[in-house]
Coordinates of C-alpha atoms in Angstrom, one line a residue:
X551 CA 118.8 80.7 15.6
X552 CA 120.9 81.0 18.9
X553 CA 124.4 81.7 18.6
X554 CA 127.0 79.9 20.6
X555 CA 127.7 81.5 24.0
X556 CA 131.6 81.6 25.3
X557 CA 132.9 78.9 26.5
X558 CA 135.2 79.7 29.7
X559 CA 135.9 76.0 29.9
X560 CA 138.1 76.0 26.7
X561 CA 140.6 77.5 29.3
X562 CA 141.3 74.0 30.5
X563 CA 143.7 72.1 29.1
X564 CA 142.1 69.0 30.1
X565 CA 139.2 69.2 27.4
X566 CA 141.9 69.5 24.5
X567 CA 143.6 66.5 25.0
X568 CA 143.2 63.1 23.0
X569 CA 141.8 60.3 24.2
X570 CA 145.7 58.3 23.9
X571 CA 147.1 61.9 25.6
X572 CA 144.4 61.6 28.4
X573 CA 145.3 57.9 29.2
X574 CA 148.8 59.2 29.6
X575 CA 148.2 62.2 32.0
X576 CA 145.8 59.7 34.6
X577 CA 148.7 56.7 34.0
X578 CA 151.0 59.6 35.5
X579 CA 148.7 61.0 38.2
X580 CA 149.0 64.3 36.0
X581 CA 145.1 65.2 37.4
X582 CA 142.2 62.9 38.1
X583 CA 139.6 61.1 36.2
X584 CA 137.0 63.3 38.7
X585 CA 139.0 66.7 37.1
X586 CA 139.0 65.3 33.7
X587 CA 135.4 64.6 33.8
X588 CA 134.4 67.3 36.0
X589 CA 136.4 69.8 32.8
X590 CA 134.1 67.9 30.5
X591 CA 130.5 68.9 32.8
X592 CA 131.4 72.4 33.2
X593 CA 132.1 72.6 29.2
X594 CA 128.3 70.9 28.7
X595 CA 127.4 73.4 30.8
X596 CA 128.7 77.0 28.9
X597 CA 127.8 74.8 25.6
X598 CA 124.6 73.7 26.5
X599 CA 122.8 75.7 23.8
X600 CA 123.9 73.4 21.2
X601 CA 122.2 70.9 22.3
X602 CA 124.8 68.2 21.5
X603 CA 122.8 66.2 24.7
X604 CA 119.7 64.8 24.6
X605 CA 120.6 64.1 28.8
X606 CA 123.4 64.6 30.7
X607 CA 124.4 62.3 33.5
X608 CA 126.6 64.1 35.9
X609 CA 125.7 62.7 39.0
X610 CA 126.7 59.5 37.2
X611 CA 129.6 60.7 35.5
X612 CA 131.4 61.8 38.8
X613 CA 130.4 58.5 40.9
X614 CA 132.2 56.3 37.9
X615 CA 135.2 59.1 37.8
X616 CA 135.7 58.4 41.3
X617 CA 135.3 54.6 41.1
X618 CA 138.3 55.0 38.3
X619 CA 140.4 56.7 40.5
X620 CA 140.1 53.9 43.1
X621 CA 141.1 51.6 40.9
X622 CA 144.1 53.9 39.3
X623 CA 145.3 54.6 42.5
X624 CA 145.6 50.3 43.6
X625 CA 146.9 50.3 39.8
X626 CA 144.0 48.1 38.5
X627 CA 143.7 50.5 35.5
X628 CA 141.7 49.3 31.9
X629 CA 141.7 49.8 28.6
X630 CA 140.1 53.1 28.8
X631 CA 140.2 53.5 32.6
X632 CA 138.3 56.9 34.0
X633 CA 137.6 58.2 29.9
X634 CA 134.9 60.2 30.2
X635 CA 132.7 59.4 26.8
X636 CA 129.3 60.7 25.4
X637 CA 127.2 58.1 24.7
X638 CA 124.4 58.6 21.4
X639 CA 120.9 58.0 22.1
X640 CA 120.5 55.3 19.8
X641 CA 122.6 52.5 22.4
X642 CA 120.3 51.4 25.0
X643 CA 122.0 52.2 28.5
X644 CA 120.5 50.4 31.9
X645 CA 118.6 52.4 33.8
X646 CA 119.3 55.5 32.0
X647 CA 116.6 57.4 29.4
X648 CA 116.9 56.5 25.7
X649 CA 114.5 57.9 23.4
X650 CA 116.6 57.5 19.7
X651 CA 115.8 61.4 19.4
X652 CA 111.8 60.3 19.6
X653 CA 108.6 61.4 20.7
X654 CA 107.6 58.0 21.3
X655 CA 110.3 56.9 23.3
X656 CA 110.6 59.4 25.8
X657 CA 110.9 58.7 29.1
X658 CA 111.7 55.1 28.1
X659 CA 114.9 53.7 30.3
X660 CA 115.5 50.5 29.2
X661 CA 116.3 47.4 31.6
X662 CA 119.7 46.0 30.1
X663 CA 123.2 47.7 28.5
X664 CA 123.7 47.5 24.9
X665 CA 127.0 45.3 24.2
X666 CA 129.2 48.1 22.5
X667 CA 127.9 50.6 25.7
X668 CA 128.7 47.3 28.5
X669 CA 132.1 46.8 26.4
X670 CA 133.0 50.8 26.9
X671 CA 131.8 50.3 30.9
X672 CA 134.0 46.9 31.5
X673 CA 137.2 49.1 29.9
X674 CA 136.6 51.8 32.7
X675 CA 134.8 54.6 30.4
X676 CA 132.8 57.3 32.3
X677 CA 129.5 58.3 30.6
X678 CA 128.7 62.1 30.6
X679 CA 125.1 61.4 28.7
X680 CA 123.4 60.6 25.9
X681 CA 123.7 63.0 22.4
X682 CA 121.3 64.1 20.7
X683 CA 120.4 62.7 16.9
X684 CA 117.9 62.5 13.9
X685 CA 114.9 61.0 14.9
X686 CA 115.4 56.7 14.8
X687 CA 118.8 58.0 12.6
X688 CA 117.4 58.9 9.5
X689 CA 118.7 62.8 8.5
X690 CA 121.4 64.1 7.5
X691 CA 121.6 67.0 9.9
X692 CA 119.9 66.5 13.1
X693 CA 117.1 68.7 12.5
X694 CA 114.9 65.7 12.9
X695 CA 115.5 65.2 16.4
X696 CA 112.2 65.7 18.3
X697 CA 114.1 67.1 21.2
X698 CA 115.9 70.3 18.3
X699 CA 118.5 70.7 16.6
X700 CA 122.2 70.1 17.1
X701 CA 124.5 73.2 16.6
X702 CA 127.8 72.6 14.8
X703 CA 130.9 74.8 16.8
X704 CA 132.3 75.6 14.0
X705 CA 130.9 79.1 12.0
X706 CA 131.1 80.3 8.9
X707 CA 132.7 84.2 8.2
X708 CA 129.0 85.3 8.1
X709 CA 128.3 84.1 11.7
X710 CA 125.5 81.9 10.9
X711 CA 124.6 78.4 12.7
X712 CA 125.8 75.6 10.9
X713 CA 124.5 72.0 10.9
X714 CA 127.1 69.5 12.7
X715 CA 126.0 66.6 10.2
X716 CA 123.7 63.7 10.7
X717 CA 122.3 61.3 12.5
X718 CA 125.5 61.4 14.6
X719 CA 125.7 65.3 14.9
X720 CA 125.4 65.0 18.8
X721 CA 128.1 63.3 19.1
X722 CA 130.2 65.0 15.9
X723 CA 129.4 68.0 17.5
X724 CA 130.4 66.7 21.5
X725 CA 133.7 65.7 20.2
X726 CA 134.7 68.8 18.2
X727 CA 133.4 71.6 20.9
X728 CA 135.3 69.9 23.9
X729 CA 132.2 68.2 25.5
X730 CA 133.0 64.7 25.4
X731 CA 136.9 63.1 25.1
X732 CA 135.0 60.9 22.6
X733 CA 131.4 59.3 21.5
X734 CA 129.6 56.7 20.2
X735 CA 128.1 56.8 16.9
X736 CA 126.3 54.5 14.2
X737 CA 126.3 54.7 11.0
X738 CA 124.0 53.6 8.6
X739 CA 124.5 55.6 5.4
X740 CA 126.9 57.5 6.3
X741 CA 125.9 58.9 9.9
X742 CA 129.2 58.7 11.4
X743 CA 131.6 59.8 8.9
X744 CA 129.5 62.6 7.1
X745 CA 128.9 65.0 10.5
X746 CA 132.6 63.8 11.4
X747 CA 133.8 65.7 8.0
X748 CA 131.2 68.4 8.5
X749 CA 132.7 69.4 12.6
X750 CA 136.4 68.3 11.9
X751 CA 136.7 65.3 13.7
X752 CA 137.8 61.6 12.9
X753 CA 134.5 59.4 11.8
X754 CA 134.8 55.4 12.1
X755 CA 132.3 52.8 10.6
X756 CA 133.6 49.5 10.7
X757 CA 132.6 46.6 8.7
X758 CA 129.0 45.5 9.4
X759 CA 129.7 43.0 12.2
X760 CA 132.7 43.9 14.0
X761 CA 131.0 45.5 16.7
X762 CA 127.3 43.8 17.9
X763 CA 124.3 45.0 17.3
X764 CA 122.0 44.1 20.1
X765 CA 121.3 46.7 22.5
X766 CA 121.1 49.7 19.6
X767 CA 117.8 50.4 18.3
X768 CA 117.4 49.2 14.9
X769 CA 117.1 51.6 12.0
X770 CA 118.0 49.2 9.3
X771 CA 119.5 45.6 10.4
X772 CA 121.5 44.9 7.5
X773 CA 122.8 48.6 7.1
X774 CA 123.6 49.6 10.9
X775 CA 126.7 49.6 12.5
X776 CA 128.2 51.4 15.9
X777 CA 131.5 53.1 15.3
X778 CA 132.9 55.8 17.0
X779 CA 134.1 59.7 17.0
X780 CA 137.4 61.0 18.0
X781 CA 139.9 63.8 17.9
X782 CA 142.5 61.5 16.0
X783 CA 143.0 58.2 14.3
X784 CA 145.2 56.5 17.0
X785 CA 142.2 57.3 19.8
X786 CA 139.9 55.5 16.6
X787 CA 141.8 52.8 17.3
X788 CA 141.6 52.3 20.5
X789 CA 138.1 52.8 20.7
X790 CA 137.4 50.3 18.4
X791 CA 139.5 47.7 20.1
X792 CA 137.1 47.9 23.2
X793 CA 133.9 48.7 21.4
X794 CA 134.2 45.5 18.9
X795 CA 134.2 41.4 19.9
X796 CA 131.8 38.8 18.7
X797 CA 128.3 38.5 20.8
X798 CA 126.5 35.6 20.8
X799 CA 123.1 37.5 21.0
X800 CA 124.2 39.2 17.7
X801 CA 123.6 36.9 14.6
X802 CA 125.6 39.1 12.6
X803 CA 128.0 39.6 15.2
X804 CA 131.2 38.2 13.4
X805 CA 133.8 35.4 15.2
X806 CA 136.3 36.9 14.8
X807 CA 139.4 38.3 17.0
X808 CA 140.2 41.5 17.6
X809 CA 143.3 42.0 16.4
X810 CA 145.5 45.4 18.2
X811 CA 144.6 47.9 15.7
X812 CA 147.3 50.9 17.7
X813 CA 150.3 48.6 16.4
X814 CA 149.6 49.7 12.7
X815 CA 149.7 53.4 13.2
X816 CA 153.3 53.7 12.5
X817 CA 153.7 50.9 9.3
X818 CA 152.9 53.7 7.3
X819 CA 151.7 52.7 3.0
X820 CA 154.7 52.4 1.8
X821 CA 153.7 49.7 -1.0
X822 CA 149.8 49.7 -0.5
X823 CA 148.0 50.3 -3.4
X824 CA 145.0 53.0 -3.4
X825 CA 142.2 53.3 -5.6
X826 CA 140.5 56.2 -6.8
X827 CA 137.4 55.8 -8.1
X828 CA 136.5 57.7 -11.2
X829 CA 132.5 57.4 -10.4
X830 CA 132.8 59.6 -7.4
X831 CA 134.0 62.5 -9.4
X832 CA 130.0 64.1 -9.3
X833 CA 129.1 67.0 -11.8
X834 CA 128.7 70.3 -9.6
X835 CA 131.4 68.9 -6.6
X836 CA 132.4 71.9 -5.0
X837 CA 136.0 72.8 -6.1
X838 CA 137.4 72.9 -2.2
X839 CA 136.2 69.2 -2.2
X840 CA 137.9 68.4 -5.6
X841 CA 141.2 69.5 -5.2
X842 CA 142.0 68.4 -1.1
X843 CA 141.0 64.9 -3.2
X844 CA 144.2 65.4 -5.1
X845 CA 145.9 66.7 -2.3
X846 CA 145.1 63.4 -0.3
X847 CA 146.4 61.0 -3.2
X848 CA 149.3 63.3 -3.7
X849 CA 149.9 62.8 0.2
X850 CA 149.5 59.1 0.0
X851 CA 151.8 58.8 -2.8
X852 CA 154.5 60.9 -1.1
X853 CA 154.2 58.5 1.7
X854 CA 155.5 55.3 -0.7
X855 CA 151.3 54.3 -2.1
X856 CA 150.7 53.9 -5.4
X857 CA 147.6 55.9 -6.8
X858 CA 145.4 53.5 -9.0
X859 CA 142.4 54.5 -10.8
X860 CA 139.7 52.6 -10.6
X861 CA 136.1 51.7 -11.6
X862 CA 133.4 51.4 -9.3
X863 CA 130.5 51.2 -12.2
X864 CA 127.7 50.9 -10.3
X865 CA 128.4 54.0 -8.0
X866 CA 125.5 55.8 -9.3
X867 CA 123.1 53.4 -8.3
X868 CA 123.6 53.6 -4.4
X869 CA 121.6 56.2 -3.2
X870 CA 118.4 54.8 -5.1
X871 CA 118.9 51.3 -3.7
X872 CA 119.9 52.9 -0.2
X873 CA 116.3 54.7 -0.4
X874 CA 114.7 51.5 -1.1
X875 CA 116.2 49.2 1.1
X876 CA 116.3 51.4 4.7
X877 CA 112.8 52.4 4.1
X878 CA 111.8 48.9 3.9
X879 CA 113.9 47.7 6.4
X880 CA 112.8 50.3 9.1
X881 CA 109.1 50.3 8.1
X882 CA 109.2 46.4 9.8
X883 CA 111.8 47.5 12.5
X884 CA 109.3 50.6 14.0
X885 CA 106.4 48.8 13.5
X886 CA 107.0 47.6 17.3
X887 CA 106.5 51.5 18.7
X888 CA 102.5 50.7 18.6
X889 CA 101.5 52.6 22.3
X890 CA 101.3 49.1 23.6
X891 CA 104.8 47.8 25.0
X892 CA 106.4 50.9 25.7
X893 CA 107.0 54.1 25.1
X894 CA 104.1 57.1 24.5
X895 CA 100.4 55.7 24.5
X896 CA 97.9 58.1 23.0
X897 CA 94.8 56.4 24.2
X898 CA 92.1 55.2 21.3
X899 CA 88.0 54.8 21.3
X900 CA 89.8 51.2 19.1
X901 CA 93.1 49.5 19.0
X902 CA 93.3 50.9 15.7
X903 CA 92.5 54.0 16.6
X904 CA 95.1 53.6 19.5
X905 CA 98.3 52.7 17.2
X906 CA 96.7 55.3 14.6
X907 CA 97.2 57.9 17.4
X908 CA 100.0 56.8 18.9
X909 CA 102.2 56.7 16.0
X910 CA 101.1 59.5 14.6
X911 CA 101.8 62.1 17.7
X912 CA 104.9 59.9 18.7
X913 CA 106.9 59.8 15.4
X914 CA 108.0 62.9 13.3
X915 CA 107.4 63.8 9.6
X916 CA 111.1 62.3 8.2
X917 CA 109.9 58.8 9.9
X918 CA 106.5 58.7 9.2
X919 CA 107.9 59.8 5.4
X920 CA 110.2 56.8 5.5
X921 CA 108.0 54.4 6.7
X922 CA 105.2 55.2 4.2
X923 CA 108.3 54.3 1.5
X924 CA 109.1 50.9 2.7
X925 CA 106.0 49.7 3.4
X926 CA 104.9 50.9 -0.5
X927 CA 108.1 48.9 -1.3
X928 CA 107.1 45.7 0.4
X929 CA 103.7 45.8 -0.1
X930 CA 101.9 43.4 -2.8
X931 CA 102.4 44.1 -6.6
X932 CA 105.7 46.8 -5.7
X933 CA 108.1 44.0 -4.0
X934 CA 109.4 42.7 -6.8
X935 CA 109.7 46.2 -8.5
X936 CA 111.5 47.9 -6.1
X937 CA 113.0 45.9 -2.9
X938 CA 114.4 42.8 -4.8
X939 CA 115.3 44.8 -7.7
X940 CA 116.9 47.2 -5.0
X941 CA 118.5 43.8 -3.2
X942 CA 120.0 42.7 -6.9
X943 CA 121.9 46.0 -7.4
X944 CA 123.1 45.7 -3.9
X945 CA 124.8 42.9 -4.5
X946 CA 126.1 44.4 -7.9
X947 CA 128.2 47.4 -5.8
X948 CA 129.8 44.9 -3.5
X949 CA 131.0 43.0 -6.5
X950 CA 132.6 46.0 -7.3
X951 CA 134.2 46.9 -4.0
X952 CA 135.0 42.9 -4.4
X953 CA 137.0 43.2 -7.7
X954 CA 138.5 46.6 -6.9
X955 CA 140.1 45.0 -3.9
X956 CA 142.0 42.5 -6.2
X957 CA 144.1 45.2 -7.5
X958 CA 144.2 48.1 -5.0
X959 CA 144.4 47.5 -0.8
X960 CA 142.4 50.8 0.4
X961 CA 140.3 53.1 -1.6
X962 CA 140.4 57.0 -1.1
X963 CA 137.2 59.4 -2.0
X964 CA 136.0 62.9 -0.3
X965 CA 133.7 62.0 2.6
X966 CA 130.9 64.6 1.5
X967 CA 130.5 66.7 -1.5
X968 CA 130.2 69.8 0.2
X969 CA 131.0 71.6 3.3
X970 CA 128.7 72.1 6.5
X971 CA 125.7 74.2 5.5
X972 CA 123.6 76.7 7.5
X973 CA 120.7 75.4 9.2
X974 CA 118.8 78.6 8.5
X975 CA 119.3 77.0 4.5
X976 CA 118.8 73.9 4.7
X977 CA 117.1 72.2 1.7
X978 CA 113.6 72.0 1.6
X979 CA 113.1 68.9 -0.9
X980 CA 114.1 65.9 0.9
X981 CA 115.6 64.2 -1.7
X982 CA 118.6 67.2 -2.0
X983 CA 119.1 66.6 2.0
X984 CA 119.7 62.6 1.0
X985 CA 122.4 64.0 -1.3
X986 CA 124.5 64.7 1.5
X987 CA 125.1 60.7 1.7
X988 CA 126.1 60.1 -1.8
X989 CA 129.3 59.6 -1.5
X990 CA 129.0 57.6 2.1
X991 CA 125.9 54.9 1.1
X992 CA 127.9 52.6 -1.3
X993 CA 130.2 51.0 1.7
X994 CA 127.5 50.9 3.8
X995 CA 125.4 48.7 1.0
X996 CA 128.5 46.6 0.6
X997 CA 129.2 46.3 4.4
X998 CA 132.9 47.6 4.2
X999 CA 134.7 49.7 7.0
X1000 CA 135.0 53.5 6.0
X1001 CA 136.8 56.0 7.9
X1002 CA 136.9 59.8 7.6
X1003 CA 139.9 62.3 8.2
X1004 CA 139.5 65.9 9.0
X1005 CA 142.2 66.9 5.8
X1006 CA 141.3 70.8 5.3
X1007 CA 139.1 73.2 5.2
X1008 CA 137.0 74.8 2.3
X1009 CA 137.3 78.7 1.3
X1010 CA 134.9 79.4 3.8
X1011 CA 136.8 78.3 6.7
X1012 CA 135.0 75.2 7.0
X1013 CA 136.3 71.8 7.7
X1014 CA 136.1 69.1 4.3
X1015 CA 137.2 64.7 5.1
X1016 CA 138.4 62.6 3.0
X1017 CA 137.0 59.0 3.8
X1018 CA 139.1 55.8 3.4
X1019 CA 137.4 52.5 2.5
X1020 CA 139.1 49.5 2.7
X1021 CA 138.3 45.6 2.5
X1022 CA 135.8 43.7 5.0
X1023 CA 137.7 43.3 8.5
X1024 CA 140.6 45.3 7.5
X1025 CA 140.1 48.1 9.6
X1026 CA 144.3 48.0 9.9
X1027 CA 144.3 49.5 6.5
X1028 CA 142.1 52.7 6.9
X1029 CA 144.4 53.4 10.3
X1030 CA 147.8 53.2 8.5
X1031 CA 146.3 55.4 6.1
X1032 CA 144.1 57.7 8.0
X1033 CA 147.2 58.6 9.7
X1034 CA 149.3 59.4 7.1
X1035 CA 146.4 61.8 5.8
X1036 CA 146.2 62.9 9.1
X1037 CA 150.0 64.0 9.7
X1038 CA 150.4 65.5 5.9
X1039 CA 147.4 67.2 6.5
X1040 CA 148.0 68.9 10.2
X1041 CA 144.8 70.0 10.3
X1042 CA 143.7 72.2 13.7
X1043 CA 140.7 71.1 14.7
X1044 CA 137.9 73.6 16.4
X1045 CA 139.6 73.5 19.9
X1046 CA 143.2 74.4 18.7
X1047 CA 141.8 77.3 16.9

């Protein structure tokens, strides 16, 4: 396992700013969009051995830097004019290779701009490449990716490599080593805000349909959903007010407006109820985890929030229906990667023979595992035992979230149940690695916005979250609350350090 080189580019100023700070400094001609995004290549550079990037776009990156200083300097600035982003490989960019961290889509550069990635282009964003991921998503700490491993920048005391988190860990990782301003992420069990807690950042999923769909490969359709990773909770916000919108090519794109999530940040919770459940109290939680739990209701209720316990009964159910339903869900999604359309082709004496081939050389062992499940679950005799069972217990958790929300406004739970882990001991037994997303499934089944804050750090020295759930389309909560956590907590992030 390599261990990260020095990075001369943490010298520069430019790649510790926030996103909000970096509007500020091009708004006032401070430097350049080309400087800022040129700070940005030369960290990718010295960091490269992380391996945050799948590919890096610099010849791109500079020719849209420039283009955003055109337009700064005739004062025809965006949203998020001359930002220079990294983008994960799971949003289908124009022209540009996306391979979802897979075998058997490499080399594929798809002819058309995902929504979310055209949304960040029309607000001015710069691309610097796309980050590296589990393979199709599905991990929990990029070590599925067929292109390696993702190294976290944080260490622990004994100098070993840690894992950033997954399927996001590219761009978790980007984010908190100073090689993106921000990223892209999506989250389908937890795959934004888990590697956000585990590299120190800010992690938002927002409700399934604020932003589209269309344009990101498909894990599972009714579990996915683009977010984002940032330094802070104000720059969450204002990437989520460019990323979201209703899309017509979306059918679970929701009509509805996007309302000005920055305004909230300083309304504070004075009056806001929050709920802690008493189901995600697990047997064996590490004591760091436990205690900066406290801490963040004690902060809350500093703050002017009342702390209500509540019941979440069928907590413990999640990550068995999660483990059902994805499966299932991606077994019919991937069954499209066939050699045929696109992607690798390894050539058959049948056409059989030729999917048989092709899917077995183009997908890793994590996907082929997962597709196995689902199709068991779907298949004749097992539907009924498993997938609508599964679908009848999901809709028993977001009852919960449902009848919670009647009494408290935002609920408040750690974000993982342990700190970052070494890569060199990772767990063997697949089902202790989907333990990492206990605590992160259950809004994702119930299709509610979650958001985690980087709040402290374990005895380690390692960075813990505390995630924020709140109701559907009420994204305004988890940011008036996220901040407070955020300033009680003053937590230095990998780059102040």
């Amino acid at each position: 396992m390599t261990s990260l080189a020095p990075n001369p580019a943490l010298k520069n100023d430019l790649i510790r700013l926030t996103l909000a700070e970096a509007k500020e400094g091009l708004r006032d001609k401070k430097f350049s969009s080309v400087e800022l995004t040129q700070a940005y290549l030369e960290s990718m550079k010295y960091y490269r051995n992380m391996n945050a990037y799948i590919l890096e776009t610099p010849e791109l990156a500079l020719e849209r830097a420039r283009e955003s200083d055109e337009r700064i300097a005739k004062g025809e600035t965006r949203p998020l004019e001359g930002m220079p982003l990294g983008i994960k490989d799971l949003f289908c960019t124009e022209g540009v290779q996306m391979t979802a961290g897979s075998h058997i889509l490499e080399g594929f550069k798809p002819g058309y701009e995902s929504t979310v990635t055209q949304n960040l282009k029309n607000a001015g964003t710069v691309f610097l490449g796309k980050t590296n991921m589990d393979e199709f998503a599905m991990g929990s700490a990029n070590i599925t990716s067929y292109f390696g491993n993702v190294i976290n920048p944080w260490k622990r005391a004994d100098g070993k490599d840690l894992t950033p988190g997954g399927s996001s860990g590219g761009s978790a990782a980007a984010v908190a080593g100073g090689l993106a301003l921000a990223a892209t992420a999506t989250d389908t069990g937890g795959s934004i805000r888990q590697p956000a807690a585990f590299s120190g950042i800010v992690g938002l999923k927002p409700t399934y349909g604020r932003c589209s769909r269309w344009g990101i490969v498909a894990f599972a359709s009714s579990l996915d959903q683009a977010g984002s990773m940032t330094r802070d909770v104000r720059d969450a916000a204002l990437m989520l007010a460019v990323m979201a919108g209703h899309d017509p090519k979306d059918s679970t794109s929701a009509p509805f407006e996007v309302p000005s999530f920055e305004k909230v940040l300083t309304q504070g919770v004075k009056g806001l109820k929050v709920g802690i459940p008493r189901e995600y109290r697990l047997d064996g939680m590490n004591e760091d985890i436990v205690n900066l739990w406290e801490k963040g209701a004690k902060w809350l209720k500093e703050a002017g929030a009342e702390i209500v316990e509540i019941s979440l009964p069928h907590t413990k159910y999640s990550l068995p229906t999660y483990y059902v339903l994805a499966p299932a869900e991606a077994s019919s999604n991937l069954a499209r990667y066939d050699g045929v359309r696109y992607g690798l082709r390894v050539p058959g004496k049948t056409l059989d023979e030729l999917y048989e081939n092709t899917r077995s050389e183009g997908f890793g062992t994590e996907v082929q595992r997962r597709i196995l499940i689902g199709t068991y679950v779907l298949s004749a005799g097992y539907y009924d035992a498993y997938y609508l069972k599964a679908q009848k217990v999901r809709a028993l958790i977001a009852r919960d979230f449902k009848l919670a929300f009647q009494n408290v406004d935002v609920i408040l739970t750690p974000t993982t149940p342990s700190a970052a882990f070494a890569l060199d001991e990772k767990p063997t037994d697949p089902v202790t690695m989907y333990l990492n997303d206990v605590l992160t499934v259950p809004a994702n089944l119930a299709g509610l916005p979650g958001i985690s804050i980087p709040a402290g750090l374990s005895n380690e020295g390692l960075p813990l979250g505390l995630q924020l759930i709140g109701p559907a389309f009420d994204e305004n909560v988890l940011f008036r609350a996220g901040r407070v956590l955020e300033e009680a907590a003053s937590f230095k992030s990998f780059l102040e350090r």
